[in-house]
Amino acid sequence: MHGRCALIIGGSISGLLAAHLLRSIGWDAIVFERNATNLTGRGAGISTQIQFVDILRRIDIPFDDSMGIHVGTLICLDRSGGIVRKEPTARTMSAWSRLYGALLDRLPTEKYRLDMQFERFEQNDDGVTAIFSDGSRVRGDLLVGADGVRSCVREQLLPQLQPNYAGYIAWRAMIDESAVPEKIRAEVFDLYTFCLPEGELFLGYPVPGRNNETKIGHRAYNIVWYRPTDPATGLVDLCTDATGRCHGTAIPPPLIRDEVIADIKATARALVAPQAAKIFERSARPFFQPIFDLESPQIVFGRAVLLGDAAFVARPHVGAGVTKAALDASSLADALSTAGDDLDAGLARYQREQLSFGRALVALGREEGAYLSAQLKPREQRTGEELHRDFDRVVGMHNARTGKIQQLIAGRRADV
Ligand SMILES: Cc1cc2nc3c(=O)[nH]c(=O)nc-3n(C[C@H](O)[C@H](O)[C@H](O)COP(=O)(O)OP(=O)(O)OC[C@H]3O[C@@H](n4cnc5c(N)ncnc54)[C@H](O)[C@@H]3O)c2cc1C
């Protein structure tokens, strides 16, 4: 196994985790990212799971207080701003750019190649050749597709497979702590806050701020607001820019029309607790992401594998995208290390472990998102649970998640 090299397509969280974990078992790994500059500017809050923290430790990245903000209380606010529920929770909220920066800093710069748009690959018994849009060809022993939900690697391997739109979008916003009015900051900033407008789900919580600061006064507030949106009418309109061009099912955030932004802020004032609406309104450019899930029937294809969101996407309710990326990468490294020279056996083991885990995680996300998806059905066709959300069930599923993921991991090992 000595001297093997993995070509990793996609330089985000999955790609970097795969590079570190493969390097930890003695492989060489080179990451190819299509963006010309590094991705540090991406701003989104990320909830983390204990299993993710364990894998970071394995690659010598301590998950200390600079990595995230601990949140110990969960509340639910009603439309008038009253607290209808308050209970303890234990969550650590990090920021995408903080995790990305920690992973990137520890990778030798020559192993992270920007401005490398992967186009296709060829393989034979000896290995793989990745071919890039500038015509360059790079030879390796294994190709790792870590290029996200719209993966080009997967497109070549499973051209028929498309992500499923879940029937709702997530509006997202990050607001500097200093921009949150003092009274509201004292009332809700440190808490994990739910608002439950009919048919929707609004979440707010503190995350590291600009430059990934976790000190009080320098943090940020992250909002994720799930709203059912008809694909044929609502989503098409939201994805149409000011020139009238429709961008399909997702639009780059800077192109979201001003009137769409004004409208969502007015809707926040009408539907969610005033404290939450006031914070949301302070965001200059909230943006939205349509929610998809994706289930690959296969993740190993000779010397090419899929990993992270390229392989499976669970709806974000499970808050486990980066955890799954880490588990995929550690499963791949462990399987290859255990199999020694028998690369095929190692890859087969990776597929057995992570295929069942990915499927189970997607199912968990669908279960948590079922109420939101059902809102596109005519009212008379909805079941009792789809018409009336039980608050205990929403919070119960949220709180039980880490335990459920632990059970899925245990189940994954039992399958092998
Ligand atoms: C609304 C929302 C909320 C979320 N909240 C959470 C959360 O709280 N906790 C959590 O753990 N996860 C969350 N996630 C999911 C999480 O962000 C991802 O699962 C995780 O970051 C892993 O992504 P990835 O690295 O596999 O793919 P991506 O981050 O999509 O990265 C793919 C990379 O591949 C590159 N690429 C694509 N095509 C090519 C090509 N042809 N050539 C070269 N490079 C290419 C892209 O530029 C990109 O950098 C959320 C997702 C959404 C949509």
mmCIF file of C-alpha atoms in Angstrom, residues 16-288:
data_model
loop_
_atom_site.group_PDB
_atom_site.id
_atom_site.type_symbol
_atom_site.label_atom_id
_atom_site.label_comp_id
_atom_site.label_asym_id
_atom_site.label_seq_id
_atom_site.Cartn_x
_atom_site.Cartn_y
_atom_site.Cartn_z
ATOM 1 C CA LEU A 16 -10.281 18.250 3.200
ATOM 2 C CA LEU A 17 -11.361 15.593 5.705
ATOM 3 C CA ALA A 18 -10.679 12.860 3.164
ATOM 4 C CA ALA A 19 -7.218 14.306 2.466
ATOM 5 C CA HIS A 20 -6.289 14.414 6.157
ATOM 6 C CA LEU A 21 -7.586 10.950 6.981
ATOM 7 C CA LEU A 22 -5.950 9.325 3.937
ATOM 8 C CA ARG A 23 -2.679 11.063 4.774
ATOM 9 C CA SER A 24 -3.002 9.716 8.325
ATOM 10 C CA ILE A 25 -2.786 6.137 6.959
ATOM 11 C CA GLY A 26 0.255 6.895 4.811
ATOM 12 C CA TRP A 27 -1.392 7.798 1.504
ATOM 13 C CA ASP A 28 -0.572 10.891 -0.471
ATOM 14 C CA ALA A 29 -3.665 12.976 -1.241
ATOM 15 C CA ILE A 30 -4.120 15.973 -3.542
ATOM 16 C CA VAL A 31 -7.261 18.108 -3.404
ATOM 17 C CA PHE A 32 -8.561 19.815 -6.569
ATOM 18 C CA GLU A 33 -11.000 22.691 -6.109
ATOM 19 C CA ARG A 34 -12.655 24.478 -9.037
ATOM 20 C CA ASN A 35 -12.773 27.899 -7.315
ATOM 21 C CA ALA A 36 -9.837 30.141 -8.071
ATOM 22 C CA THR A 37 -9.568 31.493 -4.537
ATOM 23 C CA ASN A 38 -9.984 29.641 -1.283
ATOM 24 C CA LEU A 39 -13.447 29.311 0.182
ATOM 25 C CA THR A 40 -12.931 31.143 3.485
ATOM 26 C CA GLY A 41 -15.645 33.752 2.803
ATOM 27 C CA ARG A 42 -18.546 31.264 2.932
ATOM 28 C CA GLY A 43 -20.644 32.204 5.925
ATOM 29 C CA ALA A 44 -23.047 29.719 7.442
ATOM 30 C CA GLY A 45 -23.626 28.333 10.893
ATOM 31 C CA ILE A 46 -23.042 24.633 11.362
ATOM 32 C CA SER A 47 -24.258 22.524 14.221
ATOM 33 C CA THR A 48 -21.795 19.810 15.140
ATOM 34 C CA GLN A 49 -22.075 16.343 16.591
ATOM 35 C CA ILE A 50 -19.767 14.637 19.069
ATOM 36 C CA GLN A 51 -18.710 12.086 16.428
ATOM 37 C CA PHE A 52 -17.367 14.918 14.263
ATOM 38 C CA VAL A 53 -15.345 16.288 17.164
ATOM 39 C CA ASP A 54 -13.831 12.828 17.783
ATOM 40 C CA ILE A 55 -12.667 12.568 14.171
ATOM 41 C CA LEU A 56 -11.146 16.070 14.255
ATOM 42 C CA ARG A 57 -9.140 15.005 17.315
ATOM 43 C CA ARG A 58 -7.873 12.019 15.383
ATOM 44 C CA ILE A 59 -6.256 14.389 12.895
ATOM 45 C CA ASP A 60 -4.892 16.623 15.660
ATOM 46 C CA ILE A 61 -7.438 19.385 15.354
ATOM 47 C CA PRO A 62 -8.636 20.128 18.863
ATOM 48 C CA PHE A 63 -12.245 21.245 19.106
ATOM 49 C CA ASP A 64 -11.594 23.919 21.708
ATOM 50 C CA ASP A 65 -13.672 26.952 22.707
ATOM 51 C CA SER A 66 -12.475 28.830 19.629
ATOM 52 C CA MET A 67 -14.263 26.327 17.394
ATOM 53 C CA GLY A 68 -17.806 26.903 18.474
ATOM 54 C CA ILE A 69 -20.337 28.288 20.902
ATOM 55 C CA HIS A 70 -22.001 26.073 23.455
ATOM 56 C CA VAL A 71 -25.726 26.521 23.767
ATOM 57 C CA GLY A 72 -27.364 25.184 26.900
ATOM 58 C CA THR A 73 -30.988 26.299 26.598
ATOM 59 C CA LEU A 74 -33.667 25.839 23.990
ATOM 60 C CA ILE A 75 -36.768 28.018 23.803
ATOM 61 C CA CYS A 76 -39.826 28.272 21.635
ATOM 62 C CA LEU A 77 -41.345 31.700 21.034
ATOM 63 C CA ASP A 78 -44.940 32.226 20.001
ATOM 64 C CA ARG A 79 -46.070 34.811 17.472
ATOM 65 C CA SER A 80 -46.277 37.554 20.117
ATOM 66 C CA GLY A 81 -42.769 36.826 21.419
ATOM 67 C CA GLY A 82 -43.775 34.959 24.569
ATOM 68 C CA ILE A 83 -41.732 31.943 25.657
ATOM 69 C CA VAL A 84 -43.981 28.895 25.384
ATOM 70 C CA ARG A 85 -41.271 26.392 26.116
ATOM 71 C CA LYS A 86 -37.864 26.452 27.779
ATOM 72 C CA GLU A 87 -35.659 23.439 28.409
ATOM 73 C CA PRO A 88 -32.006 22.449 28.654
ATOM 74 C CA THR A 89 -30.103 21.331 25.572
ATOM 75 C CA ALA A 90 -26.432 20.675 24.838
ATOM 76 C CA ARG A 91 -25.318 21.788 21.399
ATOM 77 C CA THR A 92 -22.156 23.308 19.984
ATOM 78 C CA MET A 93 -22.695 25.689 17.115
ATOM 79 C CA SER A 94 -19.741 26.323 14.850
ATOM 80 C CA ALA A 95 -19.269 28.142 11.563
ATOM 81 C CA TRP A 96 -18.524 26.628 8.195
ATOM 82 C CA SER A 97 -15.530 28.899 7.640
ATOM 83 C CA ARG A 98 -14.059 28.053 11.073
ATOM 84 C CA LEU A 99 -14.072 24.322 10.294
ATOM 85 C CA TYR A 100 -12.826 24.888 6.756
ATOM 86 C CA GLY A 101 -9.985 27.141 7.979
ATOM 87 C CA ALA A 102 -8.859 24.636 10.618
ATOM 88 C CA LEU A 103 -8.750 21.823 8.046
ATOM 89 C CA LEU A 104 -7.073 23.914 5.341
ATOM 90 C CA ASP A 105 -4.365 25.338 7.630
ATOM 91 C CA ARG A 106 -3.063 21.868 8.396
ATOM 92 C CA LEU A 107 -2.796 20.687 4.807
ATOM 93 C CA PRO A 108 0.490 21.416 2.990
ATOM 94 C CA THR A 109 -0.278 24.154 0.452
ATOM 95 C CA GLU A 110 1.007 22.113 -2.494
ATOM 96 C CA LYS A 111 -1.660 19.481 -1.719
ATOM 97 C CA TYR A 112 -4.542 21.937 -2.255
ATOM 98 C CA ARG A 113 -4.871 23.052 -5.863
ATOM 99 C CA LEU A 114 -7.266 25.861 -6.669
ATOM 100 C CA ASP A 115 -8.708 26.737 -10.070
ATOM 101 C CA MET A 116 -8.842 23.079 -11.087
ATOM 102 C CA GLN A 117 -12.222 22.337 -12.621
ATOM 103 C CA PHE A 118 -12.609 18.573 -12.889
ATOM 104 C CA GLU A 119 -14.256 17.419 -16.126
ATOM 105 C CA ARG A 120 -14.047 13.627 -16.258
ATOM 106 C CA PHE A 121 -11.860 10.680 -15.435
ATOM 107 C CA GLU A 122 -10.585 7.478 -17.006
ATOM 108 C CA GLN A 123 -9.648 4.315 -15.155
ATOM 109 C CA ASN A 124 -7.954 0.987 -15.771
ATOM 110 C CA ASP A 125 -6.537 -1.776 -13.555
ATOM 111 C CA ASP A 126 -3.561 0.393 -12.580
ATOM 112 C CA GLY A 127 -5.429 3.459 -11.405
ATOM 113 C CA VAL A 128 -7.243 6.604 -12.459
ATOM 114 C CA THR A 129 -6.568 9.713 -14.522
ATOM 115 C CA ALA A 130 -8.451 12.899 -13.661
ATOM 116 C CA ILE A 131 -8.907 15.316 -16.549
ATOM 117 C CA PHE A 132 -9.431 19.022 -15.898
ATOM 118 C CA SER A 133 -10.958 21.819 -17.953
ATOM 119 C CA ASP A 134 -7.535 23.349 -18.717
ATOM 120 C CA GLY A 135 -6.614 20.050 -20.391
ATOM 121 C CA SER A 136 -4.298 18.864 -17.615
ATOM 122 C CA ARG A 137 -4.316 15.179 -16.642
ATOM 123 C CA VAL A 138 -3.288 13.855 -13.234
ATOM 124 C CA ARG A 139 -2.692 10.180 -12.514
ATOM 125 C CA GLY A 140 -3.427 8.512 -9.155
ATOM 126 C CA ASP A 141 -4.500 5.263 -7.490
ATOM 127 C CA LEU A 142 -7.935 6.386 -6.371
ATOM 128 C CA LEU A 143 -10.382 9.132 -7.367
ATOM 129 C CA VAL A 144 -12.497 10.547 -4.534
ATOM 130 C CA GLY A 145 -15.585 12.501 -5.616
ATOM 131 C CA ALA A 146 -16.079 15.006 -2.785
ATOM 132 C CA ASP A 147 -17.608 17.616 -5.080
ATOM 133 C CA GLY A 148 -20.959 18.151 -3.401
ATOM 134 C CA VAL A 149 -24.617 17.617 -4.185
ATOM 135 C CA ARG A 150 -24.157 18.549 -7.887
ATOM 136 C CA SER A 151 -21.098 16.286 -8.188
ATOM 137 C CA CYS A 152 -19.462 16.037 -11.641
ATOM 138 C CA VAL A 153 -17.813 12.774 -10.578
ATOM 139 C CA ARG A 154 -21.240 11.288 -9.761
ATOM 140 C CA GLU A 155 -22.668 12.711 -12.987
ATOM 141 C CA GLN A 156 -20.182 10.593 -14.930
ATOM 142 C CA LEU A 157 -20.912 7.467 -12.872
ATOM 143 C CA LEU A 158 -24.654 7.753 -12.228
ATOM 144 C CA PRO A 159 -25.947 10.152 -14.890
ATOM 145 C CA GLN A 160 -29.607 9.370 -14.189
ATOM 146 C CA LEU A 161 -29.428 10.163 -10.475
ATOM 147 C CA GLN A 162 -30.706 13.625 -9.522
ATOM 148 C CA PRO A 163 -31.250 15.229 -6.104
ATOM 149 C CA ASN A 164 -34.913 15.215 -4.927
ATOM 150 C CA TYR A 165 -36.396 18.593 -4.054
ATOM 151 C CA ALA A 166 -38.007 18.256 -0.618
ATOM 152 C CA GLY A 167 -40.739 20.824 -1.300
ATOM 153 C CA TYR A 168 -39.274 23.599 0.860
ATOM 154 C CA ILE A 169 -36.427 26.069 0.985
ATOM 155 C CA ALA A 170 -34.270 27.382 3.827
ATOM 156 C CA TRP A 171 -33.840 31.118 4.149
ATOM 157 C CA ARG A 172 -30.504 31.749 5.834
ATOM 158 C CA ALA A 173 -28.994 34.827 7.429
ATOM 159 C CA MET A 174 -26.003 35.631 9.627
ATOM 160 C CA ILE A 175 -26.115 38.862 11.615
ATOM 161 C CA ASP A 176 -23.260 40.387 13.626
ATOM 162 C CA GLU A 177 -23.923 40.332 17.365
ATOM 163 C CA SER A 178 -23.252 44.078 17.488
ATOM 164 C CA ALA A 179 -26.140 44.663 15.042
ATOM 165 C CA VAL A 180 -28.679 42.937 17.287
ATOM 166 C CA PRO A 181 -30.634 45.429 19.441
ATOM 167 C CA GLU A 182 -29.408 45.285 23.061
ATOM 168 C CA LYS A 183 -32.732 44.226 24.614
ATOM 169 C CA ILE A 184 -33.223 41.378 22.139
ATOM 170 C CA ARG A 185 -29.635 40.306 22.547
ATOM 171 C CA ALA A 186 -30.094 39.938 26.297
ATOM 172 C CA GLU A 187 -33.342 38.060 25.807
ATOM 173 C CA VAL A 188 -32.575 35.475 23.114
ATOM 174 C CA PHE A 189 -29.061 35.679 21.667
ATOM 175 C CA ASP A 190 -27.517 32.880 23.764
ATOM 176 C CA LEU A 191 -30.420 30.485 23.295
ATOM 177 C CA TYR A 192 -31.406 27.979 20.640
ATOM 178 C CA THR A 193 -34.687 29.482 19.511
ATOM 179 C CA PHE A 194 -37.583 27.881 17.685
ATOM 180 C CA CYS A 195 -40.519 29.724 16.113
ATOM 181 C CA LEU A 196 -43.224 27.562 14.573
ATOM 182 C CA PRO A 197 -45.387 29.565 12.154
ATOM 183 C CA GLU A 198 -48.028 27.271 10.663
ATOM 184 C CA GLY A 199 -46.420 24.937 8.120
ATOM 185 C CA GLU A 200 -42.948 26.383 8.690
ATOM 186 C CA LEU A 201 -39.934 26.134 10.978
ATOM 187 C CA PHE A 202 -37.704 29.031 12.044
ATOM 188 C CA LEU A 203 -34.484 28.446 14.015
ATOM 189 C CA GLY A 204 -31.995 30.937 15.439
ATOM 190 C CA TYR A 205 -28.810 30.436 17.450
ATOM 191 C CA PRO A 206 -25.392 32.025 18.109
ATOM 192 C CA VAL A 207 -22.378 31.024 15.996
ATOM 193 C CA PRO A 208 -18.791 32.307 15.688
ATOM 194 C CA GLY A 209 -18.734 35.786 14.148
ATOM 195 C CA ARG A 210 -16.503 37.525 11.609
ATOM 196 C CA ASN A 211 -12.973 36.113 11.730
ATOM 197 C CA ASN A 212 -14.572 33.209 13.617
ATOM 198 C CA GLU A 213 -14.643 35.118 16.904
ATOM 199 C CA THR A 214 -16.397 33.343 19.771
ATOM 200 C CA LYS A 215 -16.020 36.156 22.339
ATOM 201 C CA ILE A 216 -19.168 37.839 23.626
ATOM 202 C CA GLY A 217 -19.875 40.934 21.529
ATOM 203 C CA HIS A 218 -18.109 39.518 18.464
ATOM 204 C CA ARG A 219 -20.283 36.504 17.697
ATOM 205 C CA ALA A 220 -22.974 36.230 15.047
ATOM 206 C CA TYR A 221 -26.554 35.036 15.034
ATOM 207 C CA ASN A 222 -27.504 32.369 12.526
ATOM 208 C CA ILE A 223 -31.007 31.955 11.164
ATOM 209 C CA VAL A 224 -32.366 29.000 9.200
ATOM 210 C CA TRP A 225 -36.019 29.405 8.211
ATOM 211 C CA TYR A 226 -37.692 26.527 6.398
ATOM 212 C CA ARG A 227 -40.628 27.499 4.159
ATOM 213 C CA PRO A 228 -42.652 25.209 1.888
ATOM 214 C CA THR A 229 -42.274 26.486 -1.689
ATOM 215 C CA ASP A 230 -43.978 25.108 -4.758
ATOM 216 C CA PRO A 231 -41.309 24.136 -7.322
ATOM 217 C CA ALA A 232 -43.312 25.203 -10.379
ATOM 218 C CA THR A 233 -44.477 28.585 -9.184
ATOM 219 C CA GLY A 234 -42.770 29.846 -6.019
ATOM 220 C CA LEU A 235 -39.278 28.489 -6.609
ATOM 221 C CA VAL A 236 -39.162 29.575 -10.250
ATOM 222 C CA ASP A 237 -40.034 33.121 -9.229
ATOM 223 C CA LEU A 238 -37.500 33.181 -6.377
ATOM 224 C CA CYS A 239 -34.767 31.896 -8.704
ATOM 225 C CA THR A 240 -35.441 34.555 -11.359
ATOM 226 C CA ASP A 241 -33.012 37.474 -11.299
ATOM 227 C CA ALA A 242 -33.710 41.159 -12.007
ATOM 228 C CA THR A 243 -33.068 40.678 -15.748
ATOM 229 C CA GLY A 244 -35.800 38.011 -15.919
ATOM 230 C CA ARG A 245 -33.408 35.075 -16.217
ATOM 231 C CA CYS A 246 -34.394 31.986 -14.234
ATOM 232 C CA HIS A 247 -31.413 30.130 -12.747
ATOM 233 C CA GLY A 248 -33.149 26.775 -12.328
ATOM 234 C CA THR A 249 -33.643 25.490 -8.782
ATOM 235 C CA ALA A 250 -30.982 27.653 -7.088
ATOM 236 C CA ILE A 251 -29.817 31.225 -7.634
ATOM 237 C CA PRO A 252 -26.476 32.758 -6.557
ATOM 238 C CA PRO A 253 -27.275 34.864 -3.433
ATOM 239 C CA PRO A 254 -26.155 38.231 -4.907
ATOM 240 C CA LEU A 255 -28.691 37.780 -7.744
ATOM 241 C CA ILE A 256 -31.748 37.378 -5.504
ATOM 242 C CA ARG A 257 -34.045 40.287 -6.461
ATOM 243 C CA ASP A 258 -34.356 43.194 -3.993
ATOM 244 C CA GLU A 259 -38.142 42.838 -3.927
ATOM 245 C CA VAL A 260 -37.794 39.163 -2.919
ATOM 246 C CA ILE A 261 -35.626 40.226 0.001
ATOM 247 C CA ALA A 262 -38.023 43.011 1.008
ATOM 248 C CA ASP A 263 -40.887 40.531 0.826
ATOM 249 C CA ILE A 264 -39.247 37.894 3.035
ATOM 250 C CA LYS A 265 -38.444 40.539 5.655
ATOM 251 C CA ALA A 266 -42.085 41.677 5.644
ATOM 252 C CA THR A 267 -43.167 38.030 5.950
ATOM 253 C CA ALA A 268 -40.893 37.619 8.959
ATOM 254 C CA ARG A 269 -42.617 40.583 10.627
ATOM 255 C CA ALA A 270 -45.986 38.986 9.939
ATOM 256 C CA LEU A 271 -45.240 35.394 10.944
ATOM 257 C CA VAL A 272 -42.461 34.991 13.492
ATOM 258 C CA ALA A 273 -41.862 36.327 17.000
ATOM 259 C CA PRO A 274 -40.959 40.044 16.924
ATOM 260 C CA GLN A 275 -37.514 39.421 18.469
ATOM 261 C CA ALA A 276 -36.659 36.908 15.743
ATOM 262 C CA ALA A 277 -38.096 39.097 12.961
ATOM 263 C CA LYS A 278 -36.089 42.110 14.159
ATOM 264 C CA ILE A 279 -32.841 40.128 14.033
ATOM 265 C CA PHE A 280 -33.681 38.697 10.607
ATOM 266 C CA GLU A 281 -34.446 42.175 9.263
ATOM 267 C CA ARG A 282 -30.967 43.369 10.210
ATOM 268 C CA SER A 283 -29.437 41.013 7.672
ATOM 269 C CA ALA A 284 -28.566 43.009 4.543
ATOM 270 C CA ARG A 285 -28.803 40.046 2.175
ATOM 271 C CA PRO A 286 -30.572 36.968 3.485
ATOM 272 C CA PHE A 287 -30.346 34.152 0.952
ATOM 273 C CA PHE A 288 -32.129 30.869 0.417
#
